[in-house]
Structures are given as structure tokens and as C-alpha cells.
mmCIF file with all atom_site columns, C-alpha atoms in Angstrom:
data_model
loop_
_atom_site.group_PDB
_atom_site.id
_atom_site.type_symbol
_atom_site.label_atom_id
_atom_site.label_alt_id
_atom_site.label_comp_id
_atom_site.label_asym_id
_atom_site.label_entity_id
_atom_site.label_seq_id
_atom_site.pdbx_PDB_ins_code
_atom_site.Cartn_x
_atom_site.Cartn_y
_atom_site.Cartn_z
_atom_site.occupancy
_atom_site.B_iso_or_equiv
_atom_site.pdbx_formal_charge
_atom_site.auth_seq_id
_atom_site.auth_comp_id
_atom_site.auth_asym_id
_atom_site.auth_atom_id
_atom_site.pdbx_PDB_model_num
ATOM 1  C CA . MET A 1 1  ? 7.186   -11.077 0.622   1.00 70.00 ? 443 MET A CA 1
ATOM 2  C CA . ASN A 1 2  ? 8.044   -11.622 4.556   1.00 68.00 ? 444 ASN A CA 1
ATOM 3  C CA . SER A 1 3  ? 10.571  -8.060  4.734   1.00 72.00 ? 445 SER A CA 1
ATOM 4  C CA . PRO A 1 4  ? 9.803   -4.783  6.003   1.00 74.00 ? 446 PRO A CA 1
ATOM 5  C CA . ASP A 1 5  ? 11.571  -3.431  2.422   1.00 87.00 ? 447 ASP A CA 1
ATOM 6  C CA . PRO A 1 6  ? 9.177   -1.672  0.325   1.00 94.00 ? 448 PRO A CA 1
ATOM 7  C CA . ILE A 1 7  ? 8.803   -2.458  -3.122  1.00 96.00 ? 449 ILE A CA 1
ATOM 8  C CA . PRO A 1 8  ? 8.106   -0.189  -5.643  1.00 97.00 ? 450 PRO A CA 1
ATOM 9  C CA . LEU A 1 9  ? 4.767   -0.891  -7.901  1.00 96.00 ? 451 LEU A CA 1
ATOM 10 C CA . GLY A 1 10 ? 4.704   2.138   -10.135 1.00 97.00 ? 452 GLY A CA 1
ATOM 11 C CA . LYS A 1 11 ? 2.167   5.204   -9.892  1.00 97.00 ? 453 LYS A CA 1
ATOM 12 C CA . TYR A 1 12 ? -1.528  5.328   -9.235  1.00 95.00 ? 454 TYR A CA 1
ATOM 13 C CA . ARG A 1 13 ? -4.010  8.391   -9.257  1.00 95.00 ? 455 ARG A CA 1
ATOM 14 C CA . GLY A 1 14 ? -0.784  10.073  -9.626  1.00 95.00 ? 456 GLY A CA 1
ATOM 15 C CA . PHE A 1 15 ? 0.657   8.665   -6.438  1.00 96.00 ? 457 PHE A CA 1
ATOM 16 C CA . GLU A 1 16 ? 4.225   6.534   -6.620  1.00 97.00 ? 458 GLU A CA 1
ATOM 17 C CA . THR A 1 17 ? 2.790   3.315   -4.563  1.00 97.00 ? 459 THR A CA 1
ATOM 18 C CA . GLU A 1 18 ? 5.386   0.747   -2.471  1.00 97.00 ? 460 GLU A CA 1
ATOM 19 C CA . LEU A 1 19 ? 4.332   -2.612  -1.991  1.00 96.00 ? 461 LEU A CA 1
ATOM 20 C CA . LEU A 1 20 ? 5.497   -3.236  1.859   1.00 95.00 ? 462 LEU A CA 1
ATOM 21 C CA . PHE A 1 21 ? 5.088   -6.044  4.485   1.00 94.00 ? 463 PHE A CA 1
ATOM 22 C CA . ASN A 1 22 ? 3.961   -4.570  8.185   1.00 91.00 ? 464 ASN A CA 1
ATOM 23 C CA . THR A 1 23 ? 6.010   -7.226  10.288  1.00 90.00 ? 465 THR A CA 1
ATOM 24 C CA . ALA A 1 24 ? 3.861   -5.582  13.530  1.00 92.00 ? 466 ALA A CA 1
ATOM 25 C CA . GLU A 1 25 ? 0.369   -6.481  12.322  1.00 92.00 ? 467 GLU A CA 1
ATOM 26 C CA . ARG A 1 26 ? 2.039   -9.380  9.428   1.00 92.00 ? 468 ARG A CA 1
ATOM 27 C CA . ASN A 1 27 ? -0.112  -7.581  6.887   1.00 93.00 ? 469 ASN A CA 1
ATOM 28 C CA . TYR A 1 28 ? 0.523   -6.456  3.148   1.00 95.00 ? 470 TYR A CA 1
ATOM 29 C CA . GLU A 1 29 ? -0.007  -2.207  2.471   1.00 96.00 ? 471 GLU A CA 1
ATOM 30 C CA . VAL A 1 30 ? 0.254   -0.355  -0.157  1.00 97.00 ? 472 VAL A CA 1
ATOM 31 C CA . ARG A 1 31 ? 2.552   3.231   0.954   1.00 97.00 ? 473 ARG A CA 1
ATOM 32 C CA . LEU A 1 32 ? 1.104   5.784   -1.570  1.00 97.00 ? 474 LEU A CA 1
ATOM 33 C CA . LYS A 1 33 ? 3.685   8.938   -1.659  1.00 96.00 ? 475 LYS A CA 1
ATOM 34 C CA . GLY A 1 34 ? 3.551   12.233  -2.967  1.00 94.00 ? 476 GLY A CA 1
ATOM 35 C CA . ALA A 1 35 ? 4.273   15.623  -0.540  1.00 94.00 ? 477 ALA A CA 1
ATOM 36 C CA . THR A 1 36 ? 3.059   13.123  2.682   1.00 95.00 ? 478 THR A CA 1
ATOM 37 C CA . SER A 1 37 ? 2.788   9.169   2.067   1.00 96.00 ? 479 SER A CA 1
ATOM 38 C CA . ARG A 1 38 ? 0.243   6.925   3.941   1.00 96.00 ? 480 ARG A CA 1
ATOM 39 C CA . ASN A 1 39 ? 0.080   3.506   4.487   1.00 96.00 ? 481 ASN A CA 1
ATOM 40 C CA . VAL A 1 40 ? -3.167  1.416   3.239   1.00 97.00 ? 482 VAL A CA 1
ATOM 41 C CA . PRO A 1 41 ? -3.727  -2.230  4.320   1.00 97.00 ? 483 PRO A CA 1
ATOM 42 C CA . LEU A 1 42 ? -4.387  -4.523  1.991   1.00 96.00 ? 484 LEU A CA 1
ATOM 43 C CA . GLY A 1 43 ? -7.511  -7.617  2.013   1.00 96.00 ? 485 GLY A CA 1
ATOM 44 C CA . ASP A 1 44 ? -8.455  -10.216 0.609   1.00 96.00 ? 486 ASP A CA 1
ATOM 45 C CA . ASP A 1 45 ? -10.993 -8.204  -1.550  1.00 97.00 ? 487 ASP A CA 1
ATOM 46 C CA . ALA A 1 46 ? -9.729  -6.945  -5.082  1.00 96.00 ? 488 ALA A CA 1
ATOM 47 C CA . TYR A 1 47 ? -12.772 -3.868  -5.142  1.00 97.00 ? 489 TYR A CA 1
ATOM 48 C CA . GLY A 1 48 ? -12.101 -2.962  -1.495  1.00 97.00 ? 490 GLY A CA 1
ATOM 49 C CA . ASN A 1 49 ? -9.054  -2.691  -1.350  1.00 95.00 ? 491 ASN A CA 1
ATOM 50 C CA . ILE A 1 50 ? -9.271  -0.243  -5.016  1.00 96.00 ? 492 ILE A CA 1
ATOM 51 C CA . ILE A 1 51 ? -11.988 1.673   -2.262  1.00 96.00 ? 493 ILE A CA 1
ATOM 52 C CA . ARG A 1 52 ? -8.752  2.052   0.017   1.00 95.00 ? 494 ARG A CA 1
ATOM 53 C CA . LEU A 1 53 ? -7.013  3.129   -2.335  1.00 95.00 ? 495 LEU A CA 1
ATOM 54 C CA . ASP A 1 54 ? -8.987  5.852   -3.779  1.00 95.00 ? 496 ASP A CA 1
ATOM 55 C CA . ASN A 1 55 ? -9.974  6.713   -0.152  1.00 93.00 ? 497 ASN A CA 1
ATOM 56 C CA . GLY A 1 56 ? -6.172  6.424   1.310   1.00 83.00 ? 498 GLY A CA 1
#
């Protein structure tokens, strides 16, 4: 996936989620969508990603 077009993932803790590729920073991000939306960058550590999503 090198396209910036988001791919729906499902729900996480009541938020709709999408996977996207940030072409400017060349990394993957998960977008949490509720009343507002926030992009959370993903790293190599699964537990770190969960903590970032929880803090997002």
C-alpha cells in the first residue's frame, strides 16, 4: 500500500478506523474517526501502537 487513499479497518473502542499511508512522511497511520478525527502514526512495536491508539 503506497496510496494515500484510506482503507476502512473497522472499529476500535467505538471509533471508526481507517489505514492510510502518509506520503509526506512515508509512514502508515491509523485514522480514528468520531466527532473529530485524528491520525495516529504506526511503528514497529505492536504494543506501542496500541498505546498510541489508546492515547489518540
